[in-house]
Amino acid sequence: MSFKALKGKKVAVLTETEYIPHELDYYSIGFSVLGATVDFMTNLWGEASRTIVSDVDAPGKQVYSMEVDKDPKDYDPNDYDIVLMSANYCSVRLREIPPMGSLGSIEELQTPPAVQFFKKAMENKQIVKGALCHGL
């Protein structure tokens, strides 16, 4: 019999293009092995889904892609036990405002759905948060 320390728990992982593939694999596999459900989310900007691509830090390195169909605007962080901001440049890209690649005023940068989702999670002391790498 296996021990499922996170049985029935829910994990939200906010991610974006330039993610680290092995990090997301670890979340998907590791949390599932422990019994948790893992939802990967990104700003969909009105689309049903988006394909995001991994970081490439060396010539010839394999590029990975993943399709994400969960938009943080459609979910309540209070329904999750763990909320993670994936590492690398994901948090920077999740603060972008349309048109993509644009940054604006401090007020505008607080409006993207992923920013609002993480802000609400930070307000709930019961949620375990992880802001990795640039996520801080």
Short mmCIF file of N, CA and C in Angstrom, two decimals:
data_model
loop_
_atom_site.label_atom_id
_atom_site.label_comp_id
_atom_site.label_asym_id
_atom_site.label_seq_id
_atom_site.Cartn_x
_atom_site.Cartn_y
_atom_site.Cartn_z
N MET A 1 0.84 -1.18 0.00
CA MET A 1 0.00 0.00 0.00
C MET A 1 0.89 1.24 0.00
N SER A 2 0.60 2.20 -0.87
CA SER A 2 1.42 3.41 -0.95
C SER A 2 0.81 4.51 -0.08
N PHE A 3 1.67 5.37 0.41
CA PHE A 3 1.27 6.48 1.25
C PHE A 3 0.98 7.69 0.36
N LYS A 4 -0.21 8.22 0.44
CA LYS A 4 -0.63 9.36 -0.38
C LYS A 4 -0.78 10.59 0.53
N ALA A 5 0.35 11.22 0.84
CA ALA A 5 0.37 12.34 1.77
C ALA A 5 -0.50 13.51 1.32
N LEU A 6 -0.73 13.64 0.03
CA LEU A 6 -1.50 14.78 -0.49
C LEU A 6 -2.83 14.34 -1.10
N LYS A 7 -3.33 13.18 -0.69
CA LYS A 7 -4.58 12.67 -1.24
C LYS A 7 -5.70 13.70 -1.06
N GLY A 8 -6.36 14.00 -2.16
CA GLY A 8 -7.47 14.94 -2.14
C GLY A 8 -7.05 16.40 -2.21
N LYS A 9 -5.77 16.68 -2.23
CA LYS A 9 -5.29 18.06 -2.29
C LYS A 9 -5.21 18.52 -3.75
N LYS A 10 -5.31 19.83 -3.94
CA LYS A 10 -5.24 20.41 -5.28
C LYS A 10 -4.07 21.36 -5.37
N VAL A 11 -3.35 21.28 -6.50
CA VAL A 11 -2.18 22.12 -6.75
C VAL A 11 -2.41 22.91 -8.03
N ALA A 12 -2.23 24.23 -7.96
CA ALA A 12 -2.27 25.08 -9.14
C ALA A 12 -0.85 25.51 -9.47
N VAL A 13 -0.45 25.32 -10.72
CA VAL A 13 0.88 25.74 -11.17
C VAL A 13 0.68 26.78 -12.27
N LEU A 14 1.08 28.01 -11.99
CA LEU A 14 1.03 29.08 -12.99
C LEU A 14 2.29 28.99 -13.83
N THR A 15 2.12 28.94 -15.14
CA THR A 15 3.27 28.77 -16.02
C THR A 15 3.08 29.57 -17.30
N GLU A 16 4.13 29.62 -18.08
CA GLU A 16 4.11 30.42 -19.32
C GLU A 16 5.29 29.97 -20.18
N THR A 17 5.36 30.50 -21.38
CA THR A 17 6.48 30.23 -22.26
C THR A 17 7.79 30.55 -21.54
N GLU A 18 8.80 29.74 -21.79
CA GLU A 18 10.12 29.77 -21.16
C GLU A 18 10.14 28.99 -19.84
N TYR A 19 9.17 28.10 -19.67
CA TYR A 19 9.17 27.24 -18.49
C TYR A 19 10.33 26.25 -18.57
N ILE A 20 10.64 25.65 -17.43
CA ILE A 20 11.68 24.62 -17.36
C ILE A 20 10.97 23.27 -17.39
N PRO A 21 11.13 22.49 -18.46
CA PRO A 21 10.33 21.28 -18.63
C PRO A 21 10.46 20.27 -17.50
N HIS A 22 11.66 20.06 -17.00
CA HIS A 22 11.82 19.06 -15.94
C HIS A 22 11.16 19.50 -14.63
N GLU A 23 11.09 20.79 -14.42
CA GLU A 23 10.39 21.31 -13.24
C GLU A 23 8.91 20.95 -13.32
N LEU A 24 8.29 21.22 -14.47
CA LEU A 24 6.86 20.94 -14.61
C LEU A 24 6.58 19.45 -14.61
N ASP A 25 7.49 18.66 -15.18
CA ASP A 25 7.36 17.20 -15.09
C ASP A 25 7.35 16.75 -13.64
N TYR A 26 8.24 17.33 -12.85
CA TYR A 26 8.32 16.96 -11.44
C TYR A 26 7.01 17.28 -10.73
N TYR A 27 6.45 18.45 -10.99
CA TYR A 27 5.17 18.80 -10.35
C TYR A 27 4.08 17.83 -10.77
N SER A 28 3.99 17.56 -12.07
CA SER A 28 2.95 16.69 -12.58
C SER A 28 3.06 15.28 -12.01
N ILE A 29 4.25 14.73 -12.05
CA ILE A 29 4.46 13.36 -11.59
C ILE A 29 4.52 13.29 -10.07
N GLY A 30 5.34 14.15 -9.47
CA GLY A 30 5.57 14.09 -8.03
C GLY A 30 4.32 14.31 -7.20
N PHE A 31 3.57 15.36 -7.52
CA PHE A 31 2.35 15.62 -6.75
C PHE A 31 1.31 14.54 -6.99
N SER A 32 1.22 14.04 -8.22
CA SER A 32 0.26 12.97 -8.53
C SER A 32 0.58 11.70 -7.76
N VAL A 33 1.85 11.35 -7.67
CA VAL A 33 2.26 10.17 -6.91
C VAL A 33 1.82 10.29 -5.45
N LEU A 34 1.84 11.52 -4.94
CA LEU A 34 1.45 11.76 -3.55
C LEU A 34 -0.06 11.92 -3.39
N GLY A 35 -0.81 11.80 -4.49
CA GLY A 35 -2.26 11.81 -4.41
C GLY A 35 -2.93 13.13 -4.77
N ALA A 36 -2.17 14.14 -5.12
CA ALA A 36 -2.75 15.45 -5.43
C ALA A 36 -3.16 15.55 -6.89
N THR A 37 -4.08 16.46 -7.16
CA THR A 37 -4.47 16.82 -8.51
C THR A 37 -3.70 18.08 -8.88
N VAL A 38 -3.14 18.13 -10.08
CA VAL A 38 -2.33 19.26 -10.51
C VAL A 38 -2.99 19.93 -11.72
N ASP A 39 -3.20 21.24 -11.61
CA ASP A 39 -3.74 22.04 -12.71
C ASP A 39 -2.69 23.04 -13.16
N PHE A 40 -2.33 23.00 -14.43
CA PHE A 40 -1.42 23.98 -15.01
C PHE A 40 -2.27 25.10 -15.61
N MET A 41 -1.90 26.34 -15.30
CA MET A 41 -2.68 27.50 -15.74
C MET A 41 -1.78 28.54 -16.39
N THR A 42 -2.37 29.27 -17.33
CA THR A 42 -1.71 30.43 -17.93
C THR A 42 -2.79 31.39 -18.40
N ASN A 43 -2.42 32.63 -18.64
CA ASN A 43 -3.36 33.59 -19.20
C ASN A 43 -3.70 33.16 -20.62
N LEU A 44 -4.97 32.91 -20.88
CA LEU A 44 -5.38 32.46 -22.21
C LEU A 44 -5.83 33.60 -23.10
N TRP A 45 -6.09 34.75 -22.54
CA TRP A 45 -6.48 35.94 -23.30
C TRP A 45 -7.60 35.65 -24.29
N GLY A 46 -8.65 34.97 -23.83
CA GLY A 46 -9.82 34.72 -24.65
C GLY A 46 -9.76 33.49 -25.53
N GLU A 47 -8.63 32.83 -25.57
CA GLU A 47 -8.49 31.60 -26.36
C GLU A 47 -8.92 30.40 -25.52
N ALA A 48 -9.30 29.31 -26.17
CA ALA A 48 -9.67 28.09 -25.44
C ALA A 48 -8.46 27.40 -24.84
N SER A 49 -7.31 27.56 -25.48
CA SER A 49 -6.06 26.98 -24.98
C SER A 49 -4.90 27.70 -25.65
N ARG A 50 -3.72 27.48 -25.10
CA ARG A 50 -2.50 28.03 -25.70
C ARG A 50 -1.41 26.98 -25.61
N THR A 51 -0.56 26.95 -26.62
CA THR A 51 0.62 26.10 -26.58
C THR A 51 1.78 26.98 -26.16
N ILE A 52 2.43 26.59 -25.07
CA ILE A 52 3.59 27.33 -24.59
C ILE A 52 4.83 26.47 -24.81
N VAL A 53 5.98 27.12 -24.91
CA VAL A 53 7.22 26.40 -25.19
C VAL A 53 8.22 26.61 -24.07
N SER A 54 9.09 25.63 -23.94
CA SER A 54 10.10 25.65 -22.88
C SER A 54 11.23 26.62 -23.18
N ASP A 55 12.02 26.85 -22.17
CA ASP A 55 13.21 27.68 -22.28
C ASP A 55 14.26 26.93 -23.09
N VAL A 56 15.01 27.66 -23.87
CA VAL A 56 16.14 27.09 -24.60
C VAL A 56 17.35 27.91 -24.18
N ASP A 57 18.29 27.27 -23.49
CA ASP A 57 19.45 28.00 -22.99
C ASP A 57 20.76 27.59 -23.64
N ALA A 58 20.67 26.76 -24.68
CA ALA A 58 21.88 26.35 -25.39
C ALA A 58 21.50 25.96 -26.82
N PRO A 59 22.37 26.26 -27.79
CA PRO A 59 22.09 25.87 -29.18
C PRO A 59 21.89 24.36 -29.28
N GLY A 60 20.90 23.97 -30.06
CA GLY A 60 20.65 22.55 -30.28
C GLY A 60 19.88 21.86 -29.17
N LYS A 61 19.57 22.58 -28.11
CA LYS A 61 18.81 21.97 -27.02
C LYS A 61 17.37 21.74 -27.46
N GLN A 62 16.80 20.62 -27.04
CA GLN A 62 15.44 20.28 -27.42
C GLN A 62 14.45 21.28 -26.85
N VAL A 63 13.49 21.65 -27.67
CA VAL A 63 12.40 22.52 -27.23
C VAL A 63 11.20 21.65 -26.93
N TYR A 64 10.59 21.87 -25.78
CA TYR A 64 9.39 21.14 -25.38
C TYR A 64 8.20 22.09 -25.50
N SER A 65 7.03 21.53 -25.68
CA SER A 65 5.83 22.36 -25.68
C SER A 65 4.75 21.66 -24.88
N MET A 66 3.83 22.45 -24.39
CA MET A 66 2.68 21.88 -23.69
C MET A 66 1.47 22.77 -23.96
N GLU A 67 0.33 22.13 -24.05
CA GLU A 67 -0.91 22.87 -24.24
C GLU A 67 -1.54 23.10 -22.87
N VAL A 68 -1.93 24.34 -22.63
CA VAL A 68 -2.57 24.71 -21.37
C VAL A 68 -3.96 25.21 -21.69
N ASP A 69 -4.97 24.67 -20.99
CA ASP A 69 -6.35 25.07 -21.26
C ASP A 69 -7.07 25.60 -20.03
N LYS A 70 -6.31 25.94 -19.01
CA LYS A 70 -6.90 26.50 -17.80
C LYS A 70 -6.41 27.94 -17.62
N ASP A 71 -7.36 28.85 -17.54
CA ASP A 71 -7.06 30.26 -17.35
C ASP A 71 -7.32 30.61 -15.89
N PRO A 72 -6.37 31.23 -15.20
CA PRO A 72 -6.58 31.53 -13.79
C PRO A 72 -7.80 32.40 -13.52
N LYS A 73 -8.26 33.15 -14.51
CA LYS A 73 -9.45 33.98 -14.30
C LYS A 73 -10.70 33.14 -14.06
N ASP A 74 -10.66 31.88 -14.47
CA ASP A 74 -11.81 30.99 -14.32
C ASP A 74 -11.76 30.15 -13.05
N TYR A 75 -10.76 30.35 -12.21
CA TYR A 75 -10.57 29.53 -11.02
C TYR A 75 -10.37 30.41 -9.80
N ASP A 76 -10.71 29.85 -8.65
CA ASP A 76 -10.54 30.54 -7.37
C ASP A 76 -9.35 29.92 -6.65
N PRO A 77 -8.33 30.70 -6.34
CA PRO A 77 -7.17 30.13 -5.66
C PRO A 77 -7.51 29.52 -4.30
N ASN A 78 -8.62 29.96 -3.71
CA ASN A 78 -9.02 29.41 -2.42
C ASN A 78 -9.50 27.97 -2.52
N ASP A 79 -9.68 27.48 -3.74
CA ASP A 79 -10.04 26.07 -3.96
C ASP A 79 -8.80 25.18 -4.03
N TYR A 80 -7.61 25.77 -3.90
CA TYR A 80 -6.35 25.04 -4.00
C TYR A 80 -5.63 25.02 -2.66
N ASP A 81 -4.90 23.95 -2.45
CA ASP A 81 -4.10 23.80 -1.23
C ASP A 81 -2.68 24.32 -1.43
N ILE A 82 -2.21 24.26 -2.67
CA ILE A 82 -0.86 24.70 -3.02
C ILE A 82 -0.96 25.51 -4.31
N VAL A 83 -0.30 26.67 -4.35
CA VAL A 83 -0.24 27.49 -5.56
C VAL A 83 1.23 27.79 -5.82
N LEU A 84 1.69 27.40 -7.01
CA LEU A 84 3.09 27.59 -7.38
C LEU A 84 3.22 28.49 -8.60
N MET A 85 4.19 29.39 -8.53
CA MET A 85 4.59 30.18 -9.69
C MET A 85 5.83 29.49 -10.23
N SER A 86 5.75 28.91 -11.42
CA SER A 86 6.89 28.16 -11.93
C SER A 86 8.08 29.08 -12.17
N ALA A 87 9.24 28.47 -12.16
CA ALA A 87 10.52 29.19 -12.21
C ALA A 87 10.81 29.76 -13.59
N ASN A 88 11.94 30.40 -13.68
CA ASN A 88 12.48 31.01 -14.89
C ASN A 88 11.72 32.30 -15.17
N TYR A 89 11.39 32.59 -16.41
CA TYR A 89 10.77 33.86 -16.76
C TYR A 89 9.25 33.81 -16.77
N CYS A 90 8.67 32.74 -16.26
CA CYS A 90 7.22 32.59 -16.30
C CYS A 90 6.50 33.74 -15.60
N SER A 91 6.95 34.11 -14.42
CA SER A 91 6.27 35.18 -13.69
C SER A 91 6.38 36.51 -14.42
N VAL A 92 7.50 36.74 -15.08
CA VAL A 92 7.67 37.97 -15.86
C VAL A 92 6.67 37.99 -17.01
N ARG A 93 6.57 36.87 -17.72
CA ARG A 93 5.67 36.80 -18.87
C ARG A 93 4.21 36.83 -18.44
N LEU A 94 3.89 36.30 -17.27
CA LEU A 94 2.51 36.31 -16.79
C LEU A 94 2.05 37.71 -16.38
N ARG A 95 2.98 38.63 -16.23
CA ARG A 95 2.63 40.02 -15.91
C ARG A 95 2.45 40.86 -17.18
N GLU A 96 2.75 40.29 -18.33
CA GLU A 96 2.59 41.04 -19.58
C GLU A 96 1.12 41.35 -19.82
N ILE A 97 0.90 42.45 -20.49
CA ILE A 97 -0.46 42.84 -20.84
C ILE A 97 -0.56 42.89 -22.36
N PRO A 98 -1.75 42.65 -22.93
CA PRO A 98 -1.88 42.70 -24.38
C PRO A 98 -1.52 44.09 -24.91
N PRO A 99 -0.89 44.22 -26.09
CA PRO A 99 -0.38 43.11 -26.89
C PRO A 99 0.79 42.43 -26.17
N MET A 100 0.91 41.13 -26.38
CA MET A 100 1.91 40.35 -25.65
C MET A 100 3.29 40.96 -25.81
N GLY A 101 4.04 40.89 -24.73
CA GLY A 101 5.37 41.47 -24.71
C GLY A 101 5.36 42.89 -24.16
N SER A 102 4.16 43.40 -23.88
CA SER A 102 4.06 44.76 -23.38
C SER A 102 4.06 44.78 -21.86
N LEU A 103 4.70 45.77 -21.34
CA LEU A 103 4.64 46.04 -19.91
C LEU A 103 4.10 47.45 -19.77
N GLY A 104 3.38 47.71 -18.70
CA GLY A 104 2.78 49.02 -18.53
C GLY A 104 3.06 49.58 -17.16
N SER A 105 2.14 50.38 -16.69
CA SER A 105 2.27 50.99 -15.37
C SER A 105 2.11 49.92 -14.30
N ILE A 106 2.44 50.28 -13.09
CA ILE A 106 2.28 49.34 -11.97
C ILE A 106 0.82 48.91 -11.87
N GLU A 107 -0.10 49.83 -12.07
CA GLU A 107 -1.52 49.49 -12.00
C GLU A 107 -1.90 48.48 -13.08
N GLU A 108 -1.41 48.69 -14.31
CA GLU A 108 -1.72 47.77 -15.41
C GLU A 108 -1.12 46.38 -15.17
N LEU A 109 0.06 46.33 -14.58
CA LEU A 109 0.72 45.05 -14.35
C LEU A 109 0.03 44.23 -13.27
N GLN A 110 -0.87 44.84 -12.53
CA GLN A 110 -1.63 44.12 -11.51
C GLN A 110 -2.91 43.50 -12.07
N THR A 111 -3.20 43.75 -13.35
CA THR A 111 -4.48 43.32 -13.91
C THR A 111 -4.50 41.93 -14.57
N PRO A 112 -3.40 41.39 -15.09
CA PRO A 112 -3.51 40.07 -15.73
C PRO A 112 -4.07 39.01 -14.77
N PRO A 113 -4.87 38.09 -15.29
CA PRO A 113 -5.51 37.08 -14.45
C PRO A 113 -4.55 36.30 -13.55
N ALA A 114 -3.38 35.94 -14.05
CA ALA A 114 -2.44 35.18 -13.23
C ALA A 114 -1.94 36.00 -12.05
N VAL A 115 -1.76 37.30 -12.26
CA VAL A 115 -1.32 38.18 -11.17
C VAL A 115 -2.40 38.24 -10.10
N GLN A 116 -3.65 38.42 -10.51
CA GLN A 116 -4.76 38.47 -9.56
C GLN A 116 -4.91 37.14 -8.81
N PHE A 117 -4.76 36.03 -9.53
CA PHE A 117 -4.87 34.71 -8.91
C PHE A 117 -3.81 34.54 -7.82
N PHE A 118 -2.56 34.88 -8.13
CA PHE A 118 -1.48 34.71 -7.16
C PHE A 118 -1.65 35.68 -6.00
N LYS A 119 -2.11 36.88 -6.28
CA LYS A 119 -2.36 37.87 -5.21
C LYS A 119 -3.38 37.33 -4.22
N LYS A 120 -4.49 36.79 -4.74
CA LYS A 120 -5.52 36.23 -3.86
C LYS A 120 -4.99 35.05 -3.07
N ALA A 121 -4.16 34.23 -3.70
CA ALA A 121 -3.55 33.10 -2.97
C ALA A 121 -2.67 33.61 -1.84
N MET A 122 -1.92 34.68 -2.09
CA MET A 122 -1.04 35.24 -1.05
C MET A 122 -1.83 35.75 0.14
N GLU A 123 -3.06 36.16 -0.08
CA GLU A 123 -3.90 36.67 1.00
C GLU A 123 -4.46 35.57 1.90
N ASN A 124 -4.40 34.32 1.45
CA ASN A 124 -4.93 33.19 2.21
C ASN A 124 -3.79 32.45 2.89
N LYS A 125 -3.70 32.55 4.20
CA LYS A 125 -2.61 31.92 4.95
C LYS A 125 -2.67 30.40 4.93
N GLN A 126 -3.81 29.83 4.55
CA GLN A 126 -3.95 28.37 4.53
C GLN A 126 -3.33 27.74 3.28
N ILE A 127 -3.13 28.53 2.25
CA ILE A 127 -2.57 28.01 1.00
C ILE A 127 -1.05 28.02 1.09
N VAL A 128 -0.45 26.90 0.73
CA VAL A 128 1.02 26.83 0.63
C VAL A 128 1.39 27.45 -0.71
N LYS A 129 2.28 28.45 -0.68
CA LYS A 129 2.70 29.13 -1.89
C LYS A 129 4.15 28.85 -2.20
N GLY A 130 4.46 28.83 -3.49
CA GLY A 130 5.84 28.71 -3.93
C GLY A 130 6.08 29.69 -5.06
N ALA A 131 7.03 30.60 -4.86
CA ALA A 131 7.39 31.57 -5.89
C ALA A 131 8.85 31.32 -6.22
N LEU A 132 9.07 30.50 -7.22
CA LEU A 132 10.42 30.04 -7.52
C LEU A 132 11.15 30.99 -8.45
N CYS A 133 12.45 31.11 -8.24
CA CYS A 133 13.33 31.85 -9.14
C CYS A 133 12.84 33.29 -9.32
N HIS A 134 12.47 33.68 -10.55
CA HIS A 134 12.00 35.03 -10.84
C HIS A 134 10.63 35.29 -10.24
N GLY A 135 9.97 34.26 -9.73
CA GLY A 135 8.64 34.41 -9.15
C GLY A 135 8.61 35.32 -7.95
N LEU A 136 9.76 35.49 -7.30
CA LEU A 136 9.81 36.38 -6.15
C LEU A 136 9.75 37.81 -6.60
#
